[in-house]
Coordinates of N, CA and C in Angstrom, one line a residue:
M114 N 13.8 134.3 29.3 CA 13.7 133.4 28.1 C 15.0 132.6 28.1
D115 N 14.8 131.3 27.7 CA 16.0 130.4 27.6 C 15.6 129.2 26.8
A116 N 16.6 128.6 26.2 CA 16.4 127.4 25.4 C 17.0 126.2 26.2
T117 N 16.5 125.0 25.9 CA 17.1 123.9 26.6 C 17.1 122.7 25.6
I118 N 18.0 121.8 25.9 CA 18.1 120.6 25.1 C 17.3 119.5 25.8
I119 N 16.4 118.8 25.0 CA 15.6 117.7 25.5 C 16.0 116.5 24.6
T120 N 16.8 115.6 25.1 CA 17.3 114.5 24.3 C 16.1 113.5 24.0
S121 N 16.3 112.9 22.8 CA 15.3 111.9 22.3 C 16.0 110.6 22.2
A122 N 15.4 109.5 22.6 CA 16.0 108.2 22.5 C 15.9 107.6 21.1
S123 N 15.0 108.2 20.3 CA 14.8 107.7 19.0 C 14.5 108.8 18.1
K124 N 14.4 108.6 16.8 CA 14.1 109.6 15.8 C 12.7 110.0 15.8
K125 N 12.3 110.9 16.7 CA 11.0 111.4 16.9 C 10.8 112.5 15.9
D126 N 9.5 112.8 15.5 CA 9.2 113.9 14.6 C 9.7 115.2 15.2
G127 N 10.5 115.9 14.5 CA 11.0 117.2 14.9 C 12.4 117.2 15.7
A128 N 12.8 116.0 16.1 CA 14.1 115.9 16.7 C 15.2 116.0 15.7
A129 N 16.4 116.5 16.1 CA 17.5 116.6 15.1 C 18.8 116.6 15.9
A130 N 19.9 116.4 15.2 CA 21.2 116.4 15.8 C 21.5 117.8 16.4
T131 N 22.1 117.9 17.6 CA 22.4 119.1 18.3 C 23.8 119.5 18.3
F132 N 24.2 120.7 18.7 CA 25.5 121.1 18.8 C 26.3 120.4 19.9
K133 N 25.6 119.7 20.8 CA 26.2 118.9 21.8 C 26.3 117.4 21.4
K134 N 26.1 117.2 20.1 CA 26.3 115.8 19.5 C 25.3 114.8 20.1
T135 N 24.1 115.3 20.4 CA 23.0 114.4 20.8 C 21.9 114.5 19.8
F136 N 20.9 113.7 19.9 CA 19.7 113.8 19.1 C 18.6 114.3 20.0
A137 N 18.0 115.4 19.6 CA 17.1 116.0 20.6 C 16.2 117.1 20.0
F138 N 15.5 117.7 20.9 CA 14.7 118.9 20.6 C 15.4 120.1 21.3
H139 N 15.1 121.3 20.8 CA 15.8 122.5 21.4 C 14.7 123.6 21.6
P140 N 13.7 123.4 22.5 CA 12.7 124.4 22.6 C 13.2 125.7 23.3
L141 N 12.5 126.8 22.9 CA 12.8 128.1 23.5 C 11.6 128.5 24.3
A142 N 11.7 128.9 25.5 CA 10.6 129.2 26.4 C 10.8 130.5 27.2
A143 N 9.7 131.0 27.7 CA 9.7 132.2 28.5 C 8.9 131.9 29.8
W144 N 9.4 132.2 30.9 CA 8.7 132.0 32.2 C 8.5 133.3 32.9
C145 N 7.5 133.3 33.8 CA 7.2 134.5 34.6 C 7.9 134.2 35.9
A146 N 8.9 135.0 36.3 CA 9.6 134.8 37.5 C 8.7 134.9 38.8
N147 N 7.8 135.8 38.7 CA 6.9 136.0 39.9 C 6.0 134.8 40.2
T148 N 5.6 134.1 39.2 CA 4.6 133.0 39.4 C 5.2 131.7 39.0
Q149 N 6.4 131.6 38.4 CA 7.1 130.5 37.9 C 6.2 129.7 36.9
E150 N 5.4 130.4 36.2 CA 4.6 129.8 35.1 C 5.3 129.9 33.8
C151 N 5.2 128.9 32.9 CA 5.7 129.0 31.6 C 4.7 129.8 30.8
L152 N 5.1 131.0 30.2 CA 4.2 131.8 29.5 C 4.1 131.5 28.0
A153 N 5.2 131.0 27.4 CA 5.2 130.6 26.0 C 6.4 129.7 25.8
M154 N 6.2 128.8 24.8 CA 7.3 127.9 24.4 C 7.1 127.6 22.9
L155 N 8.3 127.6 22.3 CA 8.4 127.3 20.8 C 9.1 126.0 20.7
L156 N 8.4 124.9 20.3 CA 9.1 123.6 20.1 C 10.0 123.7 18.8
R157 N 11.2 123.4 18.9 CA 12.2 123.5 17.8 C 13.0 122.2 17.7
P158 N 13.5 121.9 16.5 CA 14.4 120.7 16.4 C 15.7 121.0 17.1
G159 N 16.4 119.9 17.4 CA 17.7 120.0 18.1 C 18.7 120.8 17.4
N160 N 18.6 121.0 16.1 CA 19.6 121.8 15.4 C 19.2 123.3 15.2
A161 N 18.2 123.7 16.0 CA 17.7 125.1 15.9 C 18.8 126.0 16.5
G162 N 19.0 127.1 15.8 CA 20.0 128.1 16.3 C 19.7 128.7 17.6
A163 N 20.7 128.8 18.5 CA 20.5 129.4 19.8 C 20.1 130.8 19.8
N164 N 20.6 131.6 18.8 CA 20.3 133.0 18.8 C 19.5 133.4 17.6
T165 N 18.5 132.6 17.2 CA 17.7 132.9 16.1 C 16.7 134.0 16.5
V166 N 16.8 135.2 15.9 CA 16.0 136.3 16.3 C 14.5 136.1 16.1
A167 N 14.2 135.5 15.0 CA 12.7 135.2 14.8 C 12.1 134.4 15.9
D168 N 12.8 133.4 16.3 CA 12.3 132.5 17.4 C 12.2 133.3 18.7
H169 N 13.2 134.1 19.0 CA 13.1 134.9 20.3 C 11.9 135.9 20.2
L170 N 11.7 136.5 19.1 CA 10.6 137.5 18.9 C 9.3 136.8 19.0
T171 N 9.2 135.6 18.4 CA 7.9 134.8 18.5 C 7.6 134.5 20.0
V172 N 8.6 134.0 20.7 CA 8.4 133.6 22.1 C 8.1 134.8 23.0
L173 N 8.9 135.8 22.8 CA 8.7 137.1 23.6 C 7.3 137.6 23.4
N174 N 6.8 137.8 22.1 CA 5.5 138.3 21.9 C 4.4 137.4 22.4
A175 N 4.6 136.1 22.3 CA 3.6 135.2 22.9 C 3.5 135.3 24.4
A176 N 4.7 135.4 25.0 CA 4.8 135.5 26.5 C 4.1 136.8 27.0
L177 N 4.4 137.9 26.3 CA 3.8 139.2 26.7 C 2.3 139.2 26.6
A178 N 1.8 138.5 25.6 CA 0.4 138.4 25.4 C -0.3 137.6 26.5
Q179 N 0.4 136.8 27.2 CA -0.1 136.0 28.4 C -0.2 136.8 29.7
I180 N 0.5 137.9 29.7 CA 0.5 138.7 31.0 C -0.7 139.6 31.0
P181 N -1.5 139.6 32.1 CA -2.7 140.4 32.2 C -2.4 141.9 32.0
D182 N -3.3 142.6 31.4 CA -3.1 144.0 31.2 C -2.7 144.8 32.5
A183 N -3.3 144.4 33.6 CA -3.0 145.1 34.8 C -1.5 144.9 35.3
S184 N -0.8 143.9 34.8 CA 0.5 143.6 35.2 C 1.6 143.9 34.1
R185 N 1.2 144.6 33.0 CA 2.1 144.9 31.9 C 2.8 146.3 32.0
A186 N 2.6 147.0 33.1 CA 3.2 148.4 33.2 C 4.7 148.4 33.3
K187 N 5.2 147.4 34.1 CA 6.6 147.3 34.2 C 7.0 145.8 34.0
I188 N 7.9 145.6 33.0 CA 8.3 144.3 32.5 C 9.8 144.2 32.6
L189 N 10.4 143.2 33.1 CA 11.8 142.9 33.0 C 12.0 141.6 32.3
V190 N 12.8 141.7 31.2 CA 13.0 140.5 30.4 C 14.5 140.1 30.6
R191 N 14.7 138.8 31.0 CA 16.1 138.3 31.2 C 16.4 137.2 30.1
I192 N 17.5 137.4 29.5 CA 17.9 136.5 28.4 C 19.4 136.2 28.5
D193 N 19.8 135.0 28.2 CA 21.2 134.7 28.2 C 21.9 135.2 26.9
G194 N 23.1 134.9 26.7 CA 23.8 135.4 25.5 C 23.2 135.1 24.2
A195 N 22.4 134.1 24.1 CA 21.7 133.8 22.8 C 20.8 135.0 22.4
G196 N 20.4 135.8 23.3 CA 19.5 136.9 23.0 C 20.3 138.2 22.7
A197 N 21.6 138.1 22.7 CA 22.4 139.3 22.5 C 22.5 139.7 21.0
T198 N 21.3 140.0 20.4 CA 21.3 140.4 19.0 C 20.7 141.8 18.9
H199 N 21.1 142.5 17.9 CA 20.7 143.9 17.8 C 19.1 144.0 17.5
E200 N 18.7 143.1 16.7 CA 17.2 143.1 16.4 C 16.3 142.8 17.6
L201 N 16.7 141.9 18.4 CA 15.9 141.6 19.6 C 16.0 142.8 20.6
L202 N 17.2 143.3 20.8 CA 17.3 144.5 21.8 C 16.6 145.7 21.2
E203 N 16.6 145.9 20.0 CA 15.9 147.1 19.4 C 14.4 146.9 19.6
H204 N 13.9 145.6 19.4 CA 12.5 145.3 19.6 C 12.1 145.6 21.1
L205 N 12.9 145.1 22.0 CA 12.7 145.4 23.4 C 12.6 146.8 23.7
E206 N 13.5 147.6 23.2 CA 13.4 149.1 23.3 C 12.2 149.7 22.8
A207 N 11.7 149.2 21.6 CA 10.5 149.7 21.0 C 9.2 149.4 21.8
L208 N 9.3 148.4 22.7 CA 8.1 148.1 23.5 C 7.8 149.1 24.5
N209 N 8.7 150.0 24.8 CA 8.5 151.0 25.8 C 7.5 152.0 25.3
T210 N 6.5 152.4 26.1 CA 5.5 153.4 25.8 C 5.3 154.3 27.0
A211 N 4.4 155.2 26.9 CA 4.1 156.1 28.0 C 3.5 155.3 29.2
R212 N 2.9 154.2 28.8 CA 2.2 153.4 29.9 C 2.9 152.1 30.2
R213 N 4.0 151.8 29.5 CA 4.7 150.5 29.8 C 6.2 150.8 29.8
T214 N 6.9 150.3 30.8 CA 8.3 150.3 30.9 C 8.9 148.9 30.7
V215 N 9.7 148.7 29.7 CA 10.3 147.4 29.5 C 11.8 147.5 29.7
R216 N 12.3 146.8 30.7 CA 13.8 146.7 30.9 C 14.2 145.3 30.6
Y217 N 15.5 145.2 30.3 CA 16.0 143.9 30.0 C 17.5 143.7 30.4
T218 N 17.9 142.5 30.6 CA 19.2 142.2 30.9 C 19.6 141.0 30.0
V219 N 20.8 141.1 29.3 CA 21.2 140.0 28.4 C 22.7 139.7 28.9
G220 N 22.9 138.5 29.1 CA 24.2 138.1 29.5 C 25.0 137.3 28.4
W221 N 26.3 137.3 28.6 CA 27.1 136.5 27.7 C 28.4 136.2 28.4
K222 N 29.1 135.3 27.8 CA 30.4 134.9 28.4 C 31.4 136.0 28.0
V223 N 32.1 136.6 29.0 CA 33.1 137.6 28.8 C 34.4 136.9 28.4
T224 N 34.9 137.3 27.2 CA 36.1 136.7 26.6 C 37.3 137.6 27.0
D225 N 38.5 137.0 26.7 CA 39.7 137.8 26.9 C 39.7 139.1 26.2
A226 N 39.2 139.1 24.9 CA 39.1 140.3 24.1 C 38.2 141.3 24.8
D227 N 37.1 140.8 25.4 CA 36.2 141.7 26.1 C 36.9 142.4 27.3
E228 N 37.6 141.6 28.1 CA 38.4 142.1 29.2 C 39.4 143.2 28.8
R229 N 40.1 142.9 27.7 CA 41.0 143.9 27.2 C 40.3 145.2 26.8
A230 N 39.2 145.1 26.1 CA 38.4 146.3 25.7 C 37.9 147.1 26.9
I231 N 37.4 146.4 27.9 CA 36.9 147.0 29.2 C 38.0 147.7 29.9
A232 N 39.2 147.1 29.9 CA 40.3 147.8 30.6 C 40.8 149.1 29.9
L233 N 40.4 149.3 28.7 CA 40.8 150.5 27.9 C 39.8 151.6 28.2
L234 N 38.7 151.4 28.8 CA 37.7 152.4 29.0 C 38.2 153.4 30.0
P235 N 38.0 154.7 29.8 CA 38.5 155.7 30.7 C 37.6 155.8 32.0
E236 N 38.2 156.2 33.0 CA 37.5 156.3 34.3 C 36.3 157.1 34.3
S237 N 36.2 158.1 33.4 CA 35.1 159.0 33.3 C 33.8 158.4 32.8
V238 N 33.9 157.2 32.1 CA 32.6 156.6 31.6 C 31.9 155.7 32.6
W239 N 32.6 155.4 33.7 CA 32.0 154.5 34.7 C 31.0 155.3 35.6
E240 N 29.9 154.6 35.9 CA 28.9 155.2 36.8 C 28.4 154.1 37.7
D241 N 27.9 154.5 38.9 CA 27.3 153.6 39.8 C 26.1 152.8 39.2
T242 N 26.0 151.6 39.6 CA 24.8 150.8 39.2 C 23.7 151.0 40.2
L243 N 22.5 150.6 39.8 CA 21.4 150.7 40.7 C 20.9 149.4 41.1
N244 N 20.3 149.3 42.4 CA 19.6 148.2 42.9 C 18.2 148.1 42.2
Q245 N 17.6 147.0 42.4 CA 16.2 146.8 41.8 C 15.3 147.9 42.3
D246 N 15.4 148.4 43.5 CA 14.5 149.5 44.1 C 14.9 150.9 43.6
G247 N 16.0 151.0 42.8 CA 16.4 152.3 42.3 C 17.4 153.0 43.1
T248 N 17.8 152.4 44.2 CA 18.9 153.1 45.0 C 20.2 152.7 44.5
V249 N 21.2 153.5 44.7 CA 22.6 153.3 44.2 C 23.2 152.2 44.9
N250 N 23.8 151.3 44.1 CA 24.6 150.2 44.6 C 26.0 150.6 44.6
G251 N 26.6 150.8 45.8 CA 27.9 151.4 46.0 C 29.0 150.4 45.7
E252 N 28.7 149.1 45.3 CA 29.7 148.1 45.1 C 29.9 147.7 43.7
A253 N 29.2 148.3 42.7 CA 29.4 148.0 41.3 C 29.2 149.2 40.5
Q254 N 29.9 149.2 39.3 CA 29.8 150.3 38.4 C 29.6 149.7 37.0
S255 N 29.1 150.5 36.1 CA 28.9 150.1 34.7 C 29.3 151.3 33.8
P256 N 29.9 151.0 32.6 CA 30.2 152.1 31.7 C 29.0 152.5 31.0
S257 N 28.9 153.8 30.7 CA 27.8 154.4 29.9 C 28.5 154.8 28.6
S258 N 27.7 154.8 27.6 CA 28.2 155.2 26.2 C 27.8 156.6 26.0
P259 N 28.6 157.3 25.1 CA 28.3 158.7 24.8 C 26.8 158.9 24.3
G260 N 26.2 159.8 24.9 CA 24.8 160.1 24.5 C 23.7 159.3 25.2
S261 N 24.1 158.4 26.1 CA 23.2 157.5 26.8 C 22.7 158.3 28.0
T262 N 21.5 157.9 28.4 CA 20.9 158.4 29.7 C 21.5 157.6 30.8
P263 N 22.1 158.2 31.8 CA 22.6 157.4 33.0 C 21.6 156.5 33.6
G264 N 22.0 155.3 33.8 CA 21.1 154.3 34.4 C 20.1 153.6 33.4
Q265 N 20.2 153.9 32.1 CA 19.3 153.3 31.2 C 20.2 152.6 30.1
A266 N 20.0 151.3 29.9 CA 20.8 150.6 28.9 C 20.0 150.7 27.6
G267 N 20.7 150.5 26.5 CA 20.1 150.4 25.2 C 20.9 149.5 24.3
P268 N 20.3 149.2 23.2 CA 21.0 148.3 22.2 C 22.3 148.9 21.7
T269 N 22.4 150.2 21.7 CA 23.7 150.8 21.2 C 24.6 151.2 22.3
G270 N 24.3 151.0 23.5 CA 25.1 151.5 24.7 C 25.4 150.4 25.6
C271 N 26.3 150.7 26.5 CA 26.8 149.7 27.5 C 26.1 150.0 28.9
G272 N 25.7 151.3 29.1 CA 25.3 151.7 30.4 C 23.9 151.6 30.7

């Protein structure tokens, strides 16, 4: 899922001033990486918030509804930093059932404060990361939080 800025040359219905000082639309969309199809899109004005949880939930739920039942057993959702909200991550966790596994990755810009906090983590919390096929990646590690299951991330944990 990601949003984009689509500039407008004139004051079209729904266009608005953006954080980039342009006049535009700011749609939020979800694509299927396997087929490169757009599964869902929410048309928004240019001043729409990048991390508006309601918009992310709307697009996510619409996108999941487009995936055929036979392909819903394992889902990976990728979102940039705009999706780093507790409510969205908790919703993603809640989508897991006995018949469906939902994994997600959310990125954000690592700040100097983040770097300092990471440097304070004790050696004992770091664990090997996994490749997509489940094998151990010997080149990277990730911290796990107390009470977390190794190899499984959650909205309250790092690992």
